[in-house]
PDB file of C-alpha atoms in Angstrom:
ATOM      1  CA  UNK A 944      -0.090  -0.192   0.160  1.00  0.00           C
ATOM      2  CA  UNK A 945       1.380   3.346  -0.941  1.00  0.00           C
ATOM      3  CA  UNK A 946       1.108   6.346   1.103  1.00  0.00           C
ATOM      4  CA  UNK A 947       1.622  10.403  -0.370  1.00  0.00           C
ATOM      5  CA  UNK A 948       1.909  13.609   0.970  1.00  0.00           C
ATOM      6  CA  UNK A 949       1.033  16.485  -1.329  1.00  0.00           C
ATOM      7  CA  UNK A 950       3.036  19.250  -0.672  1.00  0.00           C
ATOM      8  CA  UNK A 951       2.007  22.625  -2.452  1.00  0.00           C
ATOM      9  CA  UNK A 952       4.642  24.303  -4.196  1.00  0.00           C
ATOM     10  CA  UNK A 953       4.147  27.961  -5.673  1.00  0.00           C
ATOM     11  CA  UNK A 954       3.287  26.759  -9.376  1.00  0.00           C
ATOM     12  CA  UNK A 955       3.266  23.025  -9.032  1.00  0.00           C
ATOM     13  CA  UNK A 956       2.505  20.023  -6.947  1.00  0.00           C
ATOM     14  CA  UNK A 957       4.687  17.511  -6.085  1.00  0.00           C
ATOM     15  CA  UNK A 958       3.824  14.033  -4.094  1.00  0.00           C
ATOM     16  CA  UNK A 959       6.236  12.393  -1.625  1.00  0.00           C
ATOM     17  CA  UNK A 960       6.265   8.789  -0.626  1.00  0.00           C
ATOM     18  CA  UNK A 961       6.409   8.281   3.202  1.00  0.00           C
ATOM     19  CA  UNK A 962       5.413   5.981   5.840  1.00  0.00           C
ATOM     20  CA  UNK A 963       2.357   5.893   7.453  1.00  0.00           C
ATOM     21  CA  UNK A 964       2.879   6.541  11.200  1.00  0.00           C
ATOM     22  CA  UNK A 965       0.567   6.898  13.998  1.00  0.00           C
ATOM     23  CA  UNK A 966      -2.431   9.394  13.391  1.00  0.00           C
ATOM     24  CA  UNK A 967      -6.019  10.320  13.252  1.00  0.00           C
ATOM     25  CA  UNK A 968      -7.740   8.023  10.394  1.00  0.00           C
ATOM     26  CA  UNK A 969     -11.230   8.404   8.982  1.00  0.00           C
ATOM     27  CA  UNK A 970     -12.734   7.865   6.027  1.00  0.00           C
ATOM     28  CA  UNK A 971     -14.412  10.425   3.885  1.00  0.00           C
ATOM     29  CA  UNK A 972     -17.959  10.236   2.921  1.00  0.00           C
ATOM     30  CA  UNK A 973     -19.714  11.571   0.042  1.00  0.00           C
ATOM     31  CA  UNK A 974     -19.959  11.748  -3.713  1.00  0.00           C
ATOM     32  CA  UNK A 975     -17.144  14.355  -3.976  1.00  0.00           C
ATOM     33  CA  UNK A 976     -14.561  11.991  -1.878  1.00  0.00           C
ATOM     34  CA  UNK A 977     -15.548   8.171  -3.461  1.00  0.00           C
ATOM     35  CA  UNK A 978     -12.163   7.875  -4.723  1.00  0.00           C
ATOM     36  CA  UNK A 979     -10.219   8.581  -1.575  1.00  0.00           C
ATOM     37  CA  UNK A 980     -10.489   5.164   0.802  1.00  0.00           C
ATOM     38  CA  UNK A 981      -8.527   6.535   3.673  1.00  0.00           C
ATOM     39  CA  UNK A 982      -6.962   9.935   5.160  1.00  0.00           C
ATOM     40  CA  UNK A 983      -4.749   9.627   8.102  1.00  0.00           C
ATOM     41  CA  UNK A 984      -3.641  13.092   9.800  1.00  0.00           C
ATOM     42  CA  UNK A 985      -0.087  12.821  11.118  1.00  0.00           C
ATOM     43  CA  UNK A 986       0.374  16.684  12.244  1.00  0.00           C
ATOM     44  CA  UNK A 987      -0.871  17.226  15.804  1.00  0.00           C
ATOM     45  CA  UNK A 988      -2.341  20.560  15.162  1.00  0.00           C
ATOM     46  CA  UNK A 989      -3.902  20.047  12.386  1.00  0.00           C
ATOM     47  CA  UNK A 990      -5.098  16.462  14.289  1.00  0.00           C
ATOM     48  CA  UNK A 991      -6.533  18.483  17.001  1.00  0.00           C
ATOM     49  CA  UNK A 992      -8.507  20.890  14.808  1.00  0.00           C
ATOM     50  CA  UNK A 993     -10.219  18.106  12.763  1.00  0.00           C
ATOM     51  CA  UNK A 994     -10.966  16.113  16.237  1.00  0.00           C
ATOM     52  CA  UNK A 995     -12.552  18.949  17.850  1.00  0.00           C
ATOM     53  CA  UNK A 996     -14.800  20.002  14.577  1.00  0.00           C
ATOM     54  CA  UNK A 997     -15.798  16.448  14.842  1.00  0.00           C
ATOM     55  CA  UNK A 998     -16.778  16.476  18.254  1.00  0.00           C
ATOM     56  CA  UNK A 999     -18.278  19.947  18.010  1.00  0.00           C
ATOM     57  CA  UNK A1000     -20.509  18.998  15.465  1.00  0.00           C
ATOM     58  CA  UNK A1001     -21.324  15.605  16.764  1.00  0.00           C
ATOM     59  CA  UNK A1002     -22.387  17.304  19.710  1.00  0.00           C
ATOM     60  CA  UNK A1003     -24.800  20.020  17.427  1.00  0.00           C
ATOM     61  CA  UNK A1004     -26.046  17.285  15.917  1.00  0.00           C
ATOM     62  CA  UNK A1005     -27.244  15.445  18.968  1.00  0.00           C
ATOM     63  CA  UNK A1006     -28.949  18.599  20.673  1.00  0.00           C
ATOM     64  CA  UNK A1007     -30.507  19.320  17.286  1.00  0.00           C
ATOM     65  CA  UNK A1008     -31.845  15.749  17.480  1.00  0.00           C
ATOM     66  CA  UNK A1009     -32.818  15.889  20.697  1.00  0.00           C
ATOM     67  CA  UNK A1010     -34.505  19.329  20.243  1.00  0.00           C
ATOM     68  CA  UNK A1011     -36.625  18.166  17.300  1.00  0.00           C
ATOM     69  CA  UNK A1012     -37.480  14.453  19.225  1.00  0.00           C
ATOM     70  CA  UNK A1013     -38.919  16.517  22.107  1.00  0.00           C
ATOM     71  CA  UNK A1014     -41.107  19.047  20.177  1.00  0.00           C
ATOM     72  CA  UNK A1015     -42.748  16.434  17.969  1.00  0.00           C
ATOM     73  CA  UNK A1016     -45.139  15.621  20.752  1.00  0.00           C
ATOM     74  CA  UNK A1017     -44.525  16.518  24.658  1.00  0.00           C
ATOM     75  CA  UNK A1018     -46.870  13.959  25.815  1.00  0.00           C
ATOM     76  CA  UNK A1019     -44.717  11.015  23.870  1.00  0.00           C
ATOM     77  CA  UNK A1020     -42.369   9.002  26.641  1.00  0.00           C
ATOM     78  CA  UNK A1021     -40.678   6.942  23.734  1.00  0.00           C
ATOM     79  CA  UNK A1022     -39.132  10.331  22.203  1.00  0.00           C
ATOM     80  CA  UNK A1023     -37.916  11.073  25.743  1.00  0.00           C
ATOM     81  CA  UNK A1024     -36.578   7.931  26.488  1.00  0.00           C
ATOM     82  CA  UNK A1025     -35.186   7.811  22.643  1.00  0.00           C
ATOM     83  CA  UNK A1026     -33.287  11.131  23.438  1.00  0.00           C
ATOM     84  CA  UNK A1027     -31.399   9.745  26.605  1.00  0.00           C
ATOM     85  CA  UNK A1028     -30.419   6.887  24.932  1.00  0.00           C
ATOM     86  CA  UNK A1029     -28.824   8.891  21.910  1.00  0.00           C
ATOM     87  CA  UNK A1030     -27.068  11.296  24.907  1.00  0.00           C
ATOM     88  CA  UNK A1031     -25.992   8.546  26.634  1.00  0.00           C
ATOM     89  CA  UNK A1032     -24.344   6.660  23.379  1.00  0.00           C
ATOM     90  CA  UNK A1033     -22.626  10.205  22.865  1.00  0.00           C
ATOM     91  CA  UNK A1034     -21.194  10.611  25.909  1.00  0.00           C
ATOM     92  CA  UNK A1035     -19.895   6.718  25.589  1.00  0.00           C
ATOM     93  CA  UNK A1036     -18.237   7.746  22.621  1.00  0.00           C
ATOM     94  CA  UNK A1037     -16.474  10.759  24.084  1.00  0.00           C
ATOM     95  CA  UNK A1038     -15.025   9.018  26.815  1.00  0.00           C
ATOM     96  CA  UNK A1039     -13.985   5.937  24.783  1.00  0.00           C
ATOM     97  CA  UNK A1040     -12.999   7.391  21.353  1.00  0.00           C
ATOM     98  CA  UNK A1041     -11.745  10.981  22.157  1.00  0.00           C
ATOM     99  CA  UNK A1042     -10.327  10.549  25.651  1.00  0.00           C
ATOM    100  CA  UNK A1043      -7.029   9.906  23.876  1.00  0.00           C
ATOM    101  CA  UNK A1044      -7.064  12.213  21.419  1.00  0.00           C
ATOM    102  CA  UNK A1045      -7.958  15.756  22.962  1.00  0.00           C
ATOM    103  CA  UNK A1046      -7.285  17.826  25.750  1.00  0.00           C
ATOM    104  CA  UNK A1047      -8.981  16.620  28.918  1.00  0.00           C
ATOM    105  CA  UNK A1048     -10.267  20.310  29.877  1.00  0.00           C
ATOM    106  CA  UNK A1049     -12.314  20.075  26.151  1.00  0.00           C
ATOM    107  CA  UNK A1050     -13.538  16.429  26.870  1.00  0.00           C
ATOM    108  CA  UNK A1051     -14.905  17.553  30.160  1.00  0.00           C
ATOM    109  CA  UNK A1052     -16.715  21.225  28.739  1.00  0.00           C
ATOM    110  CA  UNK A1053     -18.245  18.680  26.318  1.00  0.00           C
ATOM    111  CA  UNK A1054     -19.122  16.161  29.203  1.00  0.00           C
ATOM    112  CA  UNK A1055     -20.637  19.170  31.523  1.00  0.00           C
ATOM    113  CA  UNK A1056     -22.708  20.054  28.287  1.00  0.00           C
ATOM    114  CA  UNK A1057     -24.476  16.621  27.950  1.00  0.00           C
ATOM    115  CA  UNK A1058     -24.666  16.331  31.580  1.00  0.00           C
ATOM    116  CA  UNK A1059     -26.981  19.623  31.500  1.00  0.00           C
ATOM    117  CA  UNK A1060     -28.713  18.214  28.640  1.00  0.00           C
ATOM    118  CA  UNK A1061     -29.369  14.870  30.636  1.00  0.00           C
ATOM    119  CA  UNK A1062     -30.706  16.749  33.473  1.00  0.00           C
ATOM    120  CA  UNK A1063     -33.572  18.354  31.316  1.00  0.00           C
ATOM    121  CA  UNK A1064     -34.751  15.361  30.025  1.00  0.00           C
ATOM    122  CA  UNK A1065     -34.718  13.854  33.187  1.00  0.00           C
ATOM    123  CA  UNK A1066     -37.103  16.879  33.782  1.00  0.00           C
ATOM    124  CA  UNK A1067     -38.944  15.950  30.980  1.00  0.00           C
ATOM    125  CA  UNK A1068     -39.369  12.432  31.746  1.00  0.00           C
ATOM    126  CA  UNK A1069     -40.660  13.088  35.422  1.00  0.00           C
ATOM    127  CA  UNK A1070     -43.108  15.732  33.691  1.00  0.00           C
ATOM    128  CA  UNK A1071     -44.402  12.858  31.138  1.00  0.00           C
ATOM    129  CA  UNK A1072     -44.259  10.226  34.022  1.00  0.00           C
ATOM    130  CA  UNK A1073     -46.426  12.566  36.416  1.00  0.00           C
ATOM    131  CA  UNK A1074     -48.737  13.606  33.688  1.00  0.00           C
ATOM    132  CA  UNK A1075     -49.213   9.859  32.842  1.00  0.00           C
ATOM    133  CA  UNK A1076     -50.253   9.451  36.313  1.00  0.00           C
ATOM    134  CA  UNK A1077     -52.599  11.919  36.341  1.00  0.00           C
ATOM    135  CA  UNK A1078     -54.248  10.508  33.484  1.00  0.00           C
ATOM    136  CA  UNK A1079     -54.616   7.125  34.954  1.00  0.00           C
ATOM    137  CA  UNK A1080     -55.943   8.595  38.298  1.00  0.00           C
ATOM    138  CA  UNK A1081     -58.708  10.459  36.081  1.00  0.00           C
ATOM    139  CA  UNK A1082     -59.565   7.252  34.514  1.00  0.00           C
ATOM    140  CA  UNK A1083     -60.172   5.345  37.975  1.00  0.00           C
ATOM    141  CA  UNK A1084     -62.068   8.186  39.386  1.00  0.00           C
ATOM    142  CA  UNK A1085     -64.804   7.877  36.848  1.00  0.00           C
ATOM    143  CA  UNK A1086     -65.644   3.976  37.633  1.00  0.00           C
ATOM    144  CA  UNK A1087     -67.961   3.245  40.280  1.00  0.00           C
ATOM    145  CA  UNK A1088     -66.710  -0.333  40.843  1.00  0.00           C
TER     146      UNK A1088
END
């Protein structure tokens, strides 16, 4: 398997063959990247920026997904439970996949944000449970036997 580094000169591009070392590897997706099977970033600064952008993108995606799920219907407990499991899944990804790749301070910052979201979801779960209890109590009061 051959590995190449593309260096951009002022007027022409040149490729240099190198041995692959440890770095952050990912598989680009999309129509523009069909010919690229794998990208490995070796430069530490670039690796840090790519990983931080990915973490931020994942966090924004989960926040949007949770917000959409919870606003669909307020009385549906399955949406709340799905949002909670997605949040827990993202937390586990942060702790396992990114723990070694980013600084501890950044990981702690996003874990605190996830914890705040978790508290809000738990409040919503409690309110859904209480509204369900009230519906059951009203149904029981109407029956004489």
